[in-house]
């Protein structure tokens, strides 16, 4: 059974792309002896996920469980979808309608009606015929709906192709515009780079010139600093000499002060001695004068 499935899939996918779409099912028309509408229903039955394509694994998985095509006894070339009668024909039509997956809500009621019709007496063939006619009409309506869905799908695919073409054209235009803008940006960046490089070179040259001037100024300052240090050393030496002279003068001053104090003491002692001598001499002179006065008074009296 799996070998038959592989053979059918290869017939539908002669290019070897690995999947079959709705159009590829029409390639199995002669092998399965089905109409295009029936093949559409088979594809919809197999494509339960409604992806629009069938892989080999999906095809083989659903292939063995598909009721409308009886492949299990290797008589798939001789089977027809509507080649039954009475209750078998009703069950086939019902299964076909169910496989369209278009009336999910009312399929249970429809199964009950078909079951009731199949259980009627033989003289109720008219009722069975009416149910069968109803199912056939319903099946045809569903086939037309499927056809309209297919047409809509083809139209959507056509629009999708047109949309993809437009997107591709837009993408090419955007890519061209992007390349132009990229080239413009590249040229502008190069121009800015050259301008900034020139500015940096000029700035670097100016900094080098200022650096050389700074180095020259630093050297001048270094010479001036050396001269100042030499002058400072000379001043420090002169200050040291001045300090030594000051200390010597202070020592001399202290010696002179000592001499002066000693002289002052001598002068004070001399003054004291002189005052004492003067007082002594004064007293002696006063005594002499007094004596003289006394002598003169005595002499006058005598006269």
mmCIF file of C-alpha atoms in Angstrom:
data_model
loop_
_atom_site.group_PDB
_atom_site.id
_atom_site.type_symbol
_atom_site.label_atom_id
_atom_site.label_comp_id
_atom_site.label_asym_id
_atom_site.label_seq_id
_atom_site.Cartn_x
_atom_site.Cartn_y
_atom_site.Cartn_z
ATOM 1 C CA UNK A 1 0.000 0.000 0.000
ATOM 2 C CA UNK A 2 2.848 2.360 0.870
ATOM 3 C CA UNK A 3 4.509 1.569 -2.477
ATOM 4 C CA UNK A 4 1.304 2.636 -4.265
ATOM 5 C CA UNK A 5 1.289 5.833 -2.235
ATOM 6 C CA UNK A 6 4.918 6.528 -3.206
ATOM 7 C CA UNK A 7 4.094 5.901 -6.855
ATOM 8 C CA UNK A 8 1.125 8.264 -6.784
ATOM 9 C CA UNK A 9 3.182 10.968 -4.993
ATOM 10 C CA UNK A 10 5.963 10.649 -7.593
ATOM 11 C CA UNK A 11 3.383 11.030 -10.369
ATOM 12 C CA UNK A 12 2.129 14.206 -8.725
ATOM 13 C CA UNK A 13 5.674 15.468 -8.029
ATOM 14 C CA UNK A 14 7.745 14.585 -11.107
ATOM 15 C CA UNK A 15 10.068 17.531 -10.434
ATOM 16 C CA UNK A 16 11.088 16.020 -7.079
ATOM 17 C CA UNK A 17 10.414 19.188 -5.077
ATOM 18 C CA UNK A 18 9.238 17.151 -2.065
ATOM 19 C CA UNK A 19 5.588 18.265 -1.916
ATOM 20 C CA UNK A 20 2.487 18.481 -4.104
ATOM 21 C CA UNK A 21 0.003 21.330 -4.391
ATOM 22 C CA UNK A 22 -3.597 21.454 -5.561
ATOM 23 C CA UNK A 23 -2.629 21.618 -9.267
ATOM 24 C CA UNK A 24 -0.381 18.570 -8.906
ATOM 25 C CA UNK A 25 -3.389 16.403 -7.963
ATOM 26 C CA UNK A 26 -4.736 16.831 -11.519
ATOM 27 C CA UNK A 27 -1.760 14.783 -12.753
ATOM 28 C CA UNK A 28 -3.337 11.744 -11.052
ATOM 29 C CA UNK A 29 -6.580 12.045 -13.030
ATOM 30 C CA UNK A 30 -5.841 9.134 -15.400
ATOM 31 C CA UNK A 31 -4.337 6.925 -12.697
ATOM 32 C CA UNK A 32 -7.286 7.333 -10.311
ATOM 33 C CA UNK A 33 -10.029 7.672 -12.973
ATOM 34 C CA UNK A 34 -11.429 10.742 -11.184
ATOM 35 C CA UNK A 35 -12.802 14.048 -12.365
ATOM 36 C CA UNK A 36 -10.938 17.294 -11.520
ATOM 37 C CA UNK A 37 -13.673 18.111 -9.004
ATOM 38 C CA UNK A 38 -13.214 14.764 -7.286
ATOM 39 C CA UNK A 39 -9.440 15.269 -7.174
ATOM 40 C CA UNK A 40 -10.043 18.666 -5.569
ATOM 41 C CA UNK A 41 -12.129 16.972 -2.886
ATOM 42 C CA UNK A 42 -9.412 14.338 -2.370
ATOM 43 C CA UNK A 43 -6.776 17.066 -1.943
ATOM 44 C CA UNK A 44 -8.943 18.923 0.581
ATOM 45 C CA UNK A 45 -9.500 15.652 2.420
ATOM 46 C CA UNK A 46 -5.791 14.954 2.658
ATOM 47 C CA UNK A 47 -4.874 18.585 3.497
ATOM 48 C CA UNK A 48 -6.578 18.622 6.907
ATOM 49 C CA UNK A 49 -4.334 21.466 8.118
ATOM 50 C CA UNK A 50 -5.279 23.548 5.034
ATOM 51 C CA UNK A 51 -1.697 24.494 4.268
ATOM 52 C CA UNK A 52 -2.188 24.332 0.500
ATOM 53 C CA UNK A 53 0.417 21.601 0.006
ATOM 54 C CA UNK A 54 1.107 17.978 0.987
ATOM 55 C CA UNK A 55 4.458 16.462 1.887
ATOM 56 C CA UNK A 56 5.249 12.795 1.246
ATOM 57 C CA UNK A 57 4.783 11.862 4.898
ATOM 58 C CA UNK A 58 1.406 13.672 5.061
ATOM 59 C CA UNK A 59 0.301 12.068 1.787
ATOM 60 C CA UNK A 60 1.209 8.545 2.942
ATOM 61 C CA UNK A 61 -0.292 9.066 6.410
ATOM 62 C CA UNK A 62 -3.657 10.240 5.083
ATOM 63 C CA UNK A 63 -3.587 8.037 1.974
ATOM 64 C CA UNK A 64 -4.262 4.750 3.742
ATOM 65 C CA UNK A 65 -7.173 6.202 5.774
ATOM 66 C CA UNK A 66 -8.991 7.970 2.909
ATOM 67 C CA UNK A 67 -12.438 6.431 2.417
ATOM 68 C CA UNK A 68 -13.448 7.637 -1.069
ATOM 69 C CA UNK A 69 -10.504 5.814 -2.669
ATOM 70 C CA UNK A 70 -10.231 2.135 -1.822
ATOM 71 C CA UNK A 71 -6.540 1.419 -2.400
ATOM 72 C CA UNK A 72 -6.183 -1.424 0.078
ATOM 73 C CA UNK A 73 -6.882 -4.264 -2.396
ATOM 74 C CA UNK A 74 -4.691 -2.836 -5.192
ATOM 75 C CA UNK A 75 -7.825 -2.165 -7.270
ATOM 76 C CA UNK A 76 -7.488 1.660 -7.150
ATOM 77 C CA UNK A 77 -7.702 1.918 -10.981
ATOM 78 C CA UNK A 78 -11.106 0.247 -11.044
ATOM 79 C CA UNK A 79 -12.819 2.153 -8.205
ATOM 80 C CA UNK A 80 -15.124 5.148 -8.810
ATOM 81 C CA UNK A 81 -16.313 7.607 -6.191
ATOM 82 C CA UNK A 82 -20.035 7.362 -7.058
ATOM 83 C CA UNK A 83 -20.127 3.785 -8.379
ATOM 84 C CA UNK A 84 -22.531 2.452 -5.699
ATOM 85 C CA UNK A 85 -26.243 2.114 -5.225
ATOM 86 C CA UNK A 86 -28.896 2.520 -2.495
ATOM 87 C CA UNK A 87 -27.442 2.647 1.029
ATOM 88 C CA UNK A 88 -23.845 2.149 -0.121
ATOM 89 C CA UNK A 89 -24.324 5.079 -2.517
ATOM 90 C CA UNK A 90 -25.769 7.199 0.329
ATOM 91 C CA UNK A 91 -22.859 6.309 2.620
ATOM 92 C CA UNK A 92 -20.366 7.143 -0.135
ATOM 93 C CA UNK A 93 -22.041 10.500 -0.773
ATOM 94 C CA UNK A 94 -22.159 11.200 2.950
ATOM 95 C CA UNK A 95 -18.473 10.350 3.328
ATOM 96 C CA UNK A 96 -17.648 12.568 0.346
ATOM 97 C CA UNK A 97 -19.577 15.459 1.915
ATOM 98 C CA UNK A 98 -17.830 14.885 5.223
ATOM 99 C CA UNK A 99 -14.459 14.852 3.448
ATOM 100 C CA UNK A 100 -15.124 18.327 2.059
ATOM 101 C CA UNK A 101 -15.005 19.521 5.672
ATOM 102 C CA UNK A 102 -17.460 22.297 4.807
ATOM 103 C CA UNK A 103 -20.462 21.559 7.073
ATOM 104 C CA UNK A 104 -18.968 20.734 10.444
ATOM 105 C CA UNK A 105 -21.909 21.914 12.548
ATOM 106 C CA UNK A 106 -24.720 20.078 10.687
ATOM 107 C CA UNK A 107 -22.911 16.899 9.674
ATOM 108 C CA UNK A 108 -24.236 15.058 12.728
ATOM 109 C CA UNK A 109 -27.856 15.819 11.807
ATOM 110 C CA UNK A 110 -27.177 14.775 8.218
ATOM 111 C CA UNK A 111 -25.738 11.432 9.400
ATOM 112 C CA UNK A 112 -28.877 10.820 11.478
ATOM 113 C CA UNK A 113 -31.079 11.526 8.426
ATOM 114 C CA UNK A 114 -29.044 9.160 6.236
ATOM 115 C CA UNK A 115 -29.108 6.500 8.936
ATOM 116 C CA UNK A 116 -32.874 6.798 9.255
ATOM 117 C CA UNK A 117 -33.291 6.619 5.463
ATOM 118 C CA UNK A 118 -31.099 3.525 5.193
ATOM 119 C CA UNK A 119 -33.157 1.729 7.891
ATOM 120 C CA UNK A 120 -36.519 2.202 6.134
ATOM 121 C CA UNK A 121 -38.450 -0.653 4.529
ATOM 122 C CA UNK A 122 -37.824 -1.623 0.896
ATOM 123 C CA UNK A 123 -41.136 -0.030 -0.140
ATOM 124 C CA UNK A 124 -39.747 3.303 1.066
ATOM 125 C CA UNK A 125 -37.322 3.504 -1.868
ATOM 126 C CA UNK A 126 -38.795 6.872 -2.776
ATOM 127 C CA UNK A 127 -37.603 8.334 0.538
ATOM 128 C CA UNK A 128 -34.187 6.787 0.054
ATOM 129 C CA UNK A 129 -34.050 8.194 -3.455
ATOM 130 C CA UNK A 130 -34.984 11.615 -2.201
ATOM 131 C CA UNK A 131 -32.272 11.503 0.443
ATOM 132 C CA UNK A 132 -29.829 10.292 -2.192
ATOM 133 C CA UNK A 133 -30.898 13.098 -4.556
ATOM 134 C CA UNK A 134 -30.548 15.586 -1.708
ATOM 135 C CA UNK A 135 -27.074 14.328 -0.914
ATOM 136 C CA UNK A 136 -26.057 14.465 -4.565
ATOM 137 C CA UNK A 137 -27.343 18.037 -4.863
ATOM 138 C CA UNK A 138 -25.635 18.959 -1.623
ATOM 139 C CA UNK A 139 -22.440 17.319 -2.826
ATOM 140 C CA UNK A 140 -22.579 19.280 -6.099
ATOM 141 C CA UNK A 141 -23.165 22.505 -4.163
ATOM 142 C CA UNK A 142 -20.193 21.727 -1.992
ATOM 143 C CA UNK A 143 -18.093 20.936 -5.061
ATOM 144 C CA UNK A 144 -19.037 24.326 -6.501
ATOM 145 C CA UNK A 145 -18.096 25.944 -3.209
ATOM 146 C CA UNK A 146 -14.784 24.099 -3.327
ATOM 147 C CA UNK A 147 -14.302 25.269 -6.914
ATOM 148 C CA UNK A 148 -15.003 28.845 -5.880
ATOM 149 C CA UNK A 149 -12.573 28.395 -3.027
ATOM 150 C CA UNK A 150 -10.017 27.109 -5.497
ATOM 151 C CA UNK A 151 -10.626 30.057 -7.794
ATOM 152 C CA UNK A 152 -10.265 32.409 -4.833
ATOM 153 C CA UNK A 153 -7.108 30.596 -3.839
ATOM 154 C CA UNK A 154 -5.719 30.907 -7.354
ATOM 155 C CA UNK A 155 -6.659 34.579 -7.378
ATOM 156 C CA UNK A 156 -4.990 35.015 -3.989
ATOM 157 C CA UNK A 157 -1.933 33.161 -5.268
ATOM 158 C CA UNK A 158 -1.903 35.418 -8.336
ATOM 159 C CA UNK A 159 -2.159 38.450 -6.128
ATOM 160 C CA UNK A 160 0.499 36.996 -3.886
ATOM 161 C CA UNK A 161 2.775 36.564 -6.893
ATOM 162 C CA UNK A 162 1.989 40.117 -7.992
ATOM 163 C CA UNK A 163 2.612 41.326 -4.463
ATOM 164 C CA UNK A 164 5.904 39.452 -4.354
ATOM 165 C CA UNK A 165 6.886 40.953 -7.709
ATOM 166 C CA UNK A 166 5.973 44.422 -6.455
ATOM 167 C CA UNK A 167 7.860 43.796 -3.247
ATOM 168 C CA UNK A 168 10.841 42.537 -5.248
ATOM 169 C CA UNK A 169 10.710 45.638 -7.439
ATOM 170 C CA UNK A 170 10.369 47.856 -4.387
ATOM 171 C CA UNK A 171 13.199 45.995 -2.732
ATOM 172 C CA UNK A 172 15.398 46.465 -5.809
ATOM 173 C CA UNK A 173 14.520 50.173 -5.895
ATOM 174 C CA UNK A 174 15.249 50.491 -2.182
ATOM 175 C CA UNK A 175 18.482 48.583 -2.599
ATOM 176 C CA UNK A 176 19.491 50.851 -5.496
ATOM 177 C CA UNK A 177 18.544 53.921 -3.481
ATOM 178 C CA UNK A 178 20.418 52.500 -0.501
ATOM 179 C CA UNK A 179 23.524 51.915 -2.626
ATOM 180 C CA UNK A 180 23.309 55.472 -3.973
ATOM 181 C CA UNK A 181 22.863 56.869 -0.472
ATOM 182 C CA UNK A 182 25.662 54.637 0.759
ATOM 183 C CA UNK A 183 27.938 55.913 -2.012
ATOM 184 C CA UNK A 184 26.984 59.515 -1.230
ATOM 185 C CA UNK A 185 27.558 58.883 2.452
ATOM 186 C CA UNK A 186 30.890 57.264 1.677
ATOM 187 C CA UNK A 187 32.012 60.236 -0.438
ATOM 188 C CA UNK A 188 30.785 62.663 2.212
ATOM 189 C CA UNK A 189 32.594 60.694 4.913
ATOM 190 C CA UNK A 190 35.764 60.701 2.840
ATOM 191 C CA UNK A 191 35.465 64.462 2.313
ATOM 192 C CA UNK A 192 34.878 65.019 6.021
ATOM 193 C CA UNK A 193 37.763 62.690 6.822
ATOM 194 C CA UNK A 194 40.151 64.591 4.549
ATOM 195 C CA UNK A 195 38.941 67.912 5.957
ATOM 196 C CA UNK A 196 39.299 66.700 9.536
ATOM 197 C CA UNK A 197 42.696 65.160 8.719
ATOM 198 C CA UNK A 198 43.904 68.486 7.289
ATOM 199 C CA UNK A 199 42.587 70.310 10.337
ATOM 200 C CA UNK A 200 44.299 67.799 12.629
ATOM 201 C CA UNK A 201 47.568 68.125 10.726
ATOM 202 C CA UNK A 202 47.408 71.929 10.990
ATOM 203 C CA UNK A 203 46.553 71.675 14.661
ATOM 204 C CA UNK A 204 49.407 69.209 15.182
ATOM 205 C CA UNK A 205 51.854 71.542 13.395
ATOM 206 C CA UNK A 206 50.636 74.464 15.521
ATOM 207 C CA UNK A 207 51.018 72.374 18.680
ATOM 208 C CA UNK A 208 54.526 71.326 17.626
ATOM 209 C CA UNK A 209 55.438 74.984 17.054
ATOM 210 C CA UNK A 210 54.031 75.936 20.427
ATOM 211 C CA UNK A 211 55.852 72.988 21.971
ATOM 212 C CA UNK A 212 59.160 74.140 20.496
ATOM 213 C CA UNK A 213 58.461 77.667 21.779
ATOM 214 C CA UNK A 214 57.607 76.232 25.192
ATOM 215 C CA UNK A 215 60.833 74.192 25.181
ATOM 216 C CA UNK A 216 62.821 77.314 24.268
ATOM 217 C CA UNK A 217 61.072 79.307 26.988
ATOM 218 C CA UNK A 218 61.715 76.486 29.437
ATOM 219 C CA UNK A 219 65.387 76.508 28.556
ATOM 220 C CA UNK A 220 65.485 80.281 29.085
ATOM 221 C CA UNK A 221 63.719 79.854 32.396
ATOM 222 C CA UNK A 222 66.159 77.096 33.311
ATOM 223 C CA UNK A 223 69.113 79.450 32.579
ATOM 224 C CA UNK A 224 67.478 82.192 34.562
ATOM 225 C CA UNK A 225 66.839 79.711 37.371
ATOM 226 C CA UNK A 226 70.499 78.667 37.393
ATOM 227 C CA UNK A 227 71.572 82.323 37.506
ATOM 228 C CA UNK A 228 69.063 82.978 40.289
ATOM 229 C CA UNK A 229 70.354 79.952 42.175
ATOM 230 C CA UNK A 230 73.921 81.215 41.789
ATOM 231 C CA UNK A 231 72.862 84.654 42.986
ATOM 232 C CA UNK A 232 71.050 83.009 45.856
ATOM 233 C CA UNK A 233 74.201 81.080 46.770
ATOM 234 C CA UNK A 234 76.218 84.308 46.642
ATOM 235 C CA UNK A 235 73.651 86.089 48.778
ATOM 236 C CA UNK A 236 73.632 83.165 51.202
ATOM 237 C CA UNK A 237 77.453 83.326 51.390
ATOM 238 C CA UNK A 238 77.298 87.100 51.911
ATOM 239 C CA UNK A 239 74.585 86.615 54.530
ATOM 240 C CA UNK A 240 76.783 84.059 56.253
ATOM 241 C CA UNK A 241 79.636 86.578 56.308
ATOM 242 C CA UNK A 242 77.276 89.268 57.577
ATOM 243 C CA UNK A 243 76.044 86.933 60.294
ATOM 244 C CA UNK A 244 79.622 86.221 61.323
ATOM 245 C CA UNK A 245 80.404 89.967 61.337
ATOM 246 C CA UNK A 246 77.235 90.661 63.323
ATOM 247 C CA UNK A 247 78.163 88.002 65.860
ATOM 248 C CA UNK A 248 81.661 89.441 66.120
ATOM 249 C CA UNK A 249 80.258 92.958 66.508
ATOM 250 C CA UNK A 250 77.803 91.698 69.115
ATOM 251 C CA UNK A 251 80.672 90.122 70.976
ATOM 252 C CA UNK A 252 82.648 93.375 70.711
ATOM 253 C CA UNK A 253 79.560 95.279 71.831
ATOM 254 C CA UNK A 254 79.198 92.993 74.817
ATOM 255 C CA UNK A 255 82.862 93.541 75.646
ATOM 256 C CA UNK A 256 82.429 97.312 75.318
ATOM 257 C CA UNK A 257 79.335 97.143 77.466
ATOM 258 C CA UNK A 258 81.307 95.261 80.067
ATOM 259 C CA UNK A 259 84.042 97.887 79.899
ATOM 260 C CA UNK A 260 81.475 100.667 80.066
ATOM 261 C CA UNK A 261 79.868 99.104 83.122
ATOM 262 C CA UNK A 262 83.248 98.781 84.728
ATOM 263 C CA UNK A 263 84.090 102.400 83.847
ATOM 264 C CA UNK A 264 80.710 103.567 85.115
ATOM 265 C CA UNK A 265 81.387 101.824 88.394
ATOM 266 C CA UNK A 266 84.832 103.451 88.543
ATOM 267 C CA UNK A 267 83.304 106.821 87.705
ATOM 268 C CA UNK A 268 80.624 106.336 90.359
ATOM 269 C CA UNK A 269 83.297 105.373 92.874
ATOM 270 C CA UNK A 270 85.443 108.294 91.780
ATOM 271 C CA UNK A 271 82.481 110.646 91.969
ATOM 272 C CA UNK A 272 81.689 109.341 95.405
ATOM 273 C CA UNK A 273 85.287 109.756 96.485
ATOM 274 C CA UNK A 274 85.416 113.211 94.878
ATOM 275 C CA UNK A 275 82.204 114.203 96.641
ATOM 276 C CA UNK A 276 83.624 112.951 99.894
ATOM 277 C CA UNK A 277 86.883 114.848 99.241
ATOM 278 C CA UNK A 278 84.939 117.938 98.261
ATOM 279 C CA UNK A 279 82.899 117.719 101.433
ATOM 280 C CA UNK A 280 86.042 117.156 103.406
ATOM 281 C CA UNK A 281 87.787 120.045 101.728
ATOM 282 C CA UNK A 282 84.640 122.150 102.153
ATOM 283 C CA UNK A 283 84.573 121.391 105.836
ATOM 284 C CA UNK A 284 88.333 122.125 106.130
ATOM 285 C CA UNK A 285 87.867 125.388 104.212
ATOM 286 C CA UNK A 286 84.884 126.296 106.286
ATOM 287 C CA UNK A 287 86.815 125.560 109.416
ATOM 288 C CA UNK A 288 89.782 127.610 108.157
ATOM 289 C CA UNK A 289 87.477 130.459 107.187
ATOM 290 C CA UNK A 290 85.822 130.290 110.532
ATOM 291 C CA UNK A 291 89.182 130.359 112.179
ATOM 292 C CA UNK A 292 90.257 133.267 110.076
ATOM 293 C CA UNK A 293 87.096 135.134 110.932
ATOM 294 C CA UNK A 294 87.702 134.403 114.569
ATOM 295 C CA UNK A 295 91.250 135.583 114.272
ATOM 296 C CA UNK A 296 90.175 138.743 112.535
ATOM 297 C CA UNK A 297 87.619 139.416 115.203
ATOM 298 C CA UNK A 298 90.176 138.948 117.889
ATOM 299 C CA UNK A 299 92.631 141.219 116.184
ATOM 300 C CA UNK A 300 90.109 143.997 115.853
ATOM 301 C CA UNK A 301 89.311 143.837 119.414
ATOM 302 C CA UNK A 302 92.864 144.241 120.219
ATOM 303 C CA UNK A 303 93.105 147.339 118.138
#
